[in-house]
Tab-separated table of C-alpha atoms and ligand atoms in Angstrom:
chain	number	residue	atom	x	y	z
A	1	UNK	CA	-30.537	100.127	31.950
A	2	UNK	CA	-27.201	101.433	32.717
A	3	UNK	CA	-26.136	102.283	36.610
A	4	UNK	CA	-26.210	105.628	35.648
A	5	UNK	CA	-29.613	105.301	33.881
A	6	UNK	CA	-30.915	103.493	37.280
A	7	UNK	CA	-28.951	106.561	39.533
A	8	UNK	CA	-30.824	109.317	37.505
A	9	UNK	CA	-34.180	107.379	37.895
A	10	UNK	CA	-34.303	107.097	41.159
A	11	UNK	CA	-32.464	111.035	41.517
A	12	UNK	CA	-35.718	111.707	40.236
A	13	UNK	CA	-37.728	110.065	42.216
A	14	UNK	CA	-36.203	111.447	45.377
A	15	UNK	CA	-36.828	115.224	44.076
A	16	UNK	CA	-40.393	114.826	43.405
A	17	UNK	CA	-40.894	112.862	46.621
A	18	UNK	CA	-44.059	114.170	48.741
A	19	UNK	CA	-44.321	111.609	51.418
A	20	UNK	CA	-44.119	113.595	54.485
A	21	UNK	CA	-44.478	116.915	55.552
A	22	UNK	CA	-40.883	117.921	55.345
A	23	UNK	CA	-41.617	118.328	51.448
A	24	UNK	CA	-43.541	121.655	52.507
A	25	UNK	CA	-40.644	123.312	54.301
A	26	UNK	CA	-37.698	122.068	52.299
A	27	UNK	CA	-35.813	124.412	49.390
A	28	UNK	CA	-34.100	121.218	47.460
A	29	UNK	CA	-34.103	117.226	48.299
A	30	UNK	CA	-30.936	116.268	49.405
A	31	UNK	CA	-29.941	113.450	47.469
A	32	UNK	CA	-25.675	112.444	48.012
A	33	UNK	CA	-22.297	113.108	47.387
A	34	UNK	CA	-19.738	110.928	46.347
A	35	UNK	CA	-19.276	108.266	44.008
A	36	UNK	CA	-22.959	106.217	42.659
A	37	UNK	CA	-21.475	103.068	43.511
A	38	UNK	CA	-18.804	102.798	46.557
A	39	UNK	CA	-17.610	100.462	49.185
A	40	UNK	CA	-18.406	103.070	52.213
A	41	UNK	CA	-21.724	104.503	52.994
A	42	UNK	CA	-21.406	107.639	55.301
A	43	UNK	CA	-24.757	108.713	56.813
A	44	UNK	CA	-25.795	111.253	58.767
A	45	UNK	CA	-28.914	112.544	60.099
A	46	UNK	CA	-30.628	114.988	58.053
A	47	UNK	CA	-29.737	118.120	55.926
A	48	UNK	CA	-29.309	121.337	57.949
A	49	UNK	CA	-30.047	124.986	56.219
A	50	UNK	CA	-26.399	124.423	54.235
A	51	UNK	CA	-27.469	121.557	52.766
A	52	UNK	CA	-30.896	122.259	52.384
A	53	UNK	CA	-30.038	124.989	50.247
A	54	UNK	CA	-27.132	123.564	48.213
A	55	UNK	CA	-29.133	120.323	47.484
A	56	UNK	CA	-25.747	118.325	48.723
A	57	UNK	CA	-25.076	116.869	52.341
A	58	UNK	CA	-22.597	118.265	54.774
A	59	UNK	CA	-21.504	121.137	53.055
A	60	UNK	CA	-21.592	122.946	56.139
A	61	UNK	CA	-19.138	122.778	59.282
A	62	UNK	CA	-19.886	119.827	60.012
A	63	UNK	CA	-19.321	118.693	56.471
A	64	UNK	CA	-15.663	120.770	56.667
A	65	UNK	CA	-14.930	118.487	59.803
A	66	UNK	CA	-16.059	114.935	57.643
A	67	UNK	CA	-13.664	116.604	54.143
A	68	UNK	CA	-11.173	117.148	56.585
A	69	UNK	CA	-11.606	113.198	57.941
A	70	UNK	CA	-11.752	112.099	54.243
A	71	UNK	CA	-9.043	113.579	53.374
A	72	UNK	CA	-6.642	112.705	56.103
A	73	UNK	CA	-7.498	109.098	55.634
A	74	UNK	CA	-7.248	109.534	51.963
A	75	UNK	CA	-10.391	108.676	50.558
A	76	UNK	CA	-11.382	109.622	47.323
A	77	UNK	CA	-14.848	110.354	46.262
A	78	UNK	CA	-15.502	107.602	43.958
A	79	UNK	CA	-14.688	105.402	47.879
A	80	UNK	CA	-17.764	107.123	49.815
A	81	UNK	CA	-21.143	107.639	49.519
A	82	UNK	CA	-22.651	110.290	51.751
A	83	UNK	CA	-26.098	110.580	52.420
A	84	UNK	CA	-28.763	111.085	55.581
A	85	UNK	CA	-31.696	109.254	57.212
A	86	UNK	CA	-33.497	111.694	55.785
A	87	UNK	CA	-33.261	114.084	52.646
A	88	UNK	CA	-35.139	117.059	53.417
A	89	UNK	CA	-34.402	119.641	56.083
A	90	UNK	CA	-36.558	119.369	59.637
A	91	UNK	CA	-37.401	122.858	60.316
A	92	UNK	CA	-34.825	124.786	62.585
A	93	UNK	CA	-32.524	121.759	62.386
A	94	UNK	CA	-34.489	119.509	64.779
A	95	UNK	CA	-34.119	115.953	64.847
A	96	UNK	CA	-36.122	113.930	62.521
A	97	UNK	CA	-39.214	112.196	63.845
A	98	UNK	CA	-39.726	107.937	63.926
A	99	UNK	CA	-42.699	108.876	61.474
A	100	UNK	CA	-39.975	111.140	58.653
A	101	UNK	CA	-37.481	108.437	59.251
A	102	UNK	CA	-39.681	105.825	58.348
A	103	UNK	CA	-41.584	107.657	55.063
A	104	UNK	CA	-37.861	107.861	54.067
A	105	UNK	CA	-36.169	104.598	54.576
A	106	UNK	CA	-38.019	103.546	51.477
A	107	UNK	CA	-35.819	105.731	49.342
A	108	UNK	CA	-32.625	105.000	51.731
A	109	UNK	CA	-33.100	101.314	50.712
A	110	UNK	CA	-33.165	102.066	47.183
A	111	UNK	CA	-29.772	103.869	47.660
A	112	UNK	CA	-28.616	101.046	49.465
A	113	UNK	CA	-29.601	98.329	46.441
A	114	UNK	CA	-28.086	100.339	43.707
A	115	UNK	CA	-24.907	101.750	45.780
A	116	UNK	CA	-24.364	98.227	47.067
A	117	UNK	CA	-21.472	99.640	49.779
A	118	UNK	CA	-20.099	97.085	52.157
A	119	UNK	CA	-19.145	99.447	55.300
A	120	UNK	CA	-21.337	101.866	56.770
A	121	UNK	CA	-20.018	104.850	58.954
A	122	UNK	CA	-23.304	105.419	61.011
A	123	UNK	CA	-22.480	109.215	62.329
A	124	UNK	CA	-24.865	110.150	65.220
A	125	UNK	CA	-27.124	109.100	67.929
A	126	UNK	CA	-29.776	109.679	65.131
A	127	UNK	CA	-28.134	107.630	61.961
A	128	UNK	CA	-27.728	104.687	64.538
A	129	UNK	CA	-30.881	105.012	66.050
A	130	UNK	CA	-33.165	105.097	62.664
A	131	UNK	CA	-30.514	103.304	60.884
A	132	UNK	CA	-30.253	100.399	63.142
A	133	UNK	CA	-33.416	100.305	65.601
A	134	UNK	CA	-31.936	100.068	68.218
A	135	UNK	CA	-32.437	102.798	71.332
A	136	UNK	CA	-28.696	102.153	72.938
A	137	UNK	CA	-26.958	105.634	73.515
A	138	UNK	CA	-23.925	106.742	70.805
A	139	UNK	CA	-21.708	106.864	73.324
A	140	UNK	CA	-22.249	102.889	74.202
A	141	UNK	CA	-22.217	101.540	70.692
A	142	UNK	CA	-19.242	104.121	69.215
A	143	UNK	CA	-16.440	102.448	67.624
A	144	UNK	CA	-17.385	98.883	67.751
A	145	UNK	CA	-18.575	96.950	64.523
A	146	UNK	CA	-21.849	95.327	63.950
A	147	UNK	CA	-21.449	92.458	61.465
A	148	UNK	CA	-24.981	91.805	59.342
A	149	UNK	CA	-25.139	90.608	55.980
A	150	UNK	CA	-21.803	90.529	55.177
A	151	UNK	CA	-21.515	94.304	56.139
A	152	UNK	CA	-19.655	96.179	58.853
A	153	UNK	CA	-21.368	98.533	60.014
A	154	UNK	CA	-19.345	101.686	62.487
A	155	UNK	CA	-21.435	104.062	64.686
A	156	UNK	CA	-19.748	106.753	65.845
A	157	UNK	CA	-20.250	110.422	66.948
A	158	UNK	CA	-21.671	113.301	64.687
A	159	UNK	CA	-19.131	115.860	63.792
A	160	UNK	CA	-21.588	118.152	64.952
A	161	UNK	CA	-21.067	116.782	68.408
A	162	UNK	CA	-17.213	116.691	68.376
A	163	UNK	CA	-17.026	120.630	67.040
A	164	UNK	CA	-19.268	121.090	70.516
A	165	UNK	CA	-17.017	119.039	72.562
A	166	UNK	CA	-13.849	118.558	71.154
A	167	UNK	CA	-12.486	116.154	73.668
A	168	UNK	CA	-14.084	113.640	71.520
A	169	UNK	CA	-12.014	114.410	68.117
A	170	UNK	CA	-9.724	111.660	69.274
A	171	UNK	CA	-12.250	109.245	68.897
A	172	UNK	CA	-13.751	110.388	65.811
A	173	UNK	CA	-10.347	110.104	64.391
A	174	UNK	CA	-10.267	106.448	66.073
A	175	UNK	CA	-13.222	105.357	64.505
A	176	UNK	CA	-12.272	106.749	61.142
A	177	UNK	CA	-8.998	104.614	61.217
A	178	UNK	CA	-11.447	101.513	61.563
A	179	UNK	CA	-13.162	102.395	59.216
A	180	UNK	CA	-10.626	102.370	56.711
A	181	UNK	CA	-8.807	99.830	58.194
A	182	UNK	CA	-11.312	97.505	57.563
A	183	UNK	CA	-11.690	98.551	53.641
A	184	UNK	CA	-8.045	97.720	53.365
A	185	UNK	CA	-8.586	94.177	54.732
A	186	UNK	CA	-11.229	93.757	52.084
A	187	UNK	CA	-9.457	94.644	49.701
A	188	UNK	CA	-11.376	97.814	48.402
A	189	UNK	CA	-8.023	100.270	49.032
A	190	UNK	CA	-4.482	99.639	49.472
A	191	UNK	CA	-2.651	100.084	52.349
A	192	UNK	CA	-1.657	103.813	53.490
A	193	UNK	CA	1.713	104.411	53.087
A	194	UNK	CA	4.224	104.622	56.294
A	195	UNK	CA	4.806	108.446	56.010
A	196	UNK	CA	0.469	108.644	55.956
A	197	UNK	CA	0.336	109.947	59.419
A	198	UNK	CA	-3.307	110.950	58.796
A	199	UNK	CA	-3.427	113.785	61.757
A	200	UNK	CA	-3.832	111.163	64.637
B	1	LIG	N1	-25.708	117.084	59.460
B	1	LIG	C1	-26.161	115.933	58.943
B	1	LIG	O1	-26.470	115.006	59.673
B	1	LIG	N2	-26.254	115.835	57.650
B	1	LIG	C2	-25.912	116.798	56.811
B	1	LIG	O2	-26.023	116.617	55.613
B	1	LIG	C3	-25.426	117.991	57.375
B	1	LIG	C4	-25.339	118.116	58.694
């Protein structure tokens, strides 16, 4: 079966999903954006009403605030792969439960095995928290790498949370120049030019 083949199989799969109650509320299953295979996985923490009724993730202002990001660091879509711990929308945007996480990650690791990416921006208390399993605070872990499997894996904040309290762009921005940094020194993009001053 081609990748693509495999990609629309398992698209599929996602829409007709029914294994927790967030399939009751939900207008469309929130699947990705970005290329089907890439070196960076971006995930977030679930779609809000945007998404939910687009069918893509962060399409909303938080999702202007990660373009913006993407494209100051020039990365193209075919580099990312932007998804959420989970794909439907929790009523009135609340965080997702252990329980929804957990139906979910069954379909996350199926993204994982056929996107194969090698870094992972983890953006939230929530996408580092279900991601991870670990119960340390965002504001501890933020901008340091976890190395597992031959991955690197980068928490940092939500752009939710840095369009509430700006103070913490700078850090955002910090973490994004890690991030791509570190797909440089593996080879998976060349280096930005000198006159890239990516809005540091
Ligand atoms: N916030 C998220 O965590 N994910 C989205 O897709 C949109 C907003």
């Amino acid at each position: 079966m081609t990748i693509q083949a495999q990609w629309d199989k398992f698209v599929e799969k996602c829409l007709s999903c029914q294994a927790c109650e967030l399939a009751e509320s939900r207008r469309n299953v929130v699947v990705w954006r970005g290329g089907i295979k890439a070196p960076l996985m971006i995930l977030g923490e679930g779609p809000d009403a945007d998404e939910d009724r687009l069918g893509i993730p962060f399409v909303g202002r938080s999702g202007k605030l990660l373009d913006l990001l993407l494209s100051s660091f020039r990365l193209s879509k075919d580099d990312y792969h932007i998804c959420n711990i989970v794909k439907c929308r929790p009523p009135g945007n609340r965080v997702p439960t252990r329980e929804e996480a957990a139906q979910c990650r069954a379909l996350l690791s199926e993204q994982l095995r056929l996107v194969r990416p090698t870094v992972y921006l983890l953006m939230g208390g929530t996408a580092y928290k279900y991601f991870t399993g670990s119960d340390e605070g965002i504001t501890r872990v933020r901008g340091q790498w976890i190395e597992t499997n031959n991955c690197y894996v980068m928490p940092t904040f939500h752009p939710a949370y840095v369009l509430r309290d700006p103070r913490n762009k700078p850090l955002l921005w910090q973490d994004f120049a890690a991030v791509r940094k570190k797909l440089e020194e593996l080879s998976f993009l060349p280096p930005l030019r000198a006159d890239d001053d990516c809005g540091i």
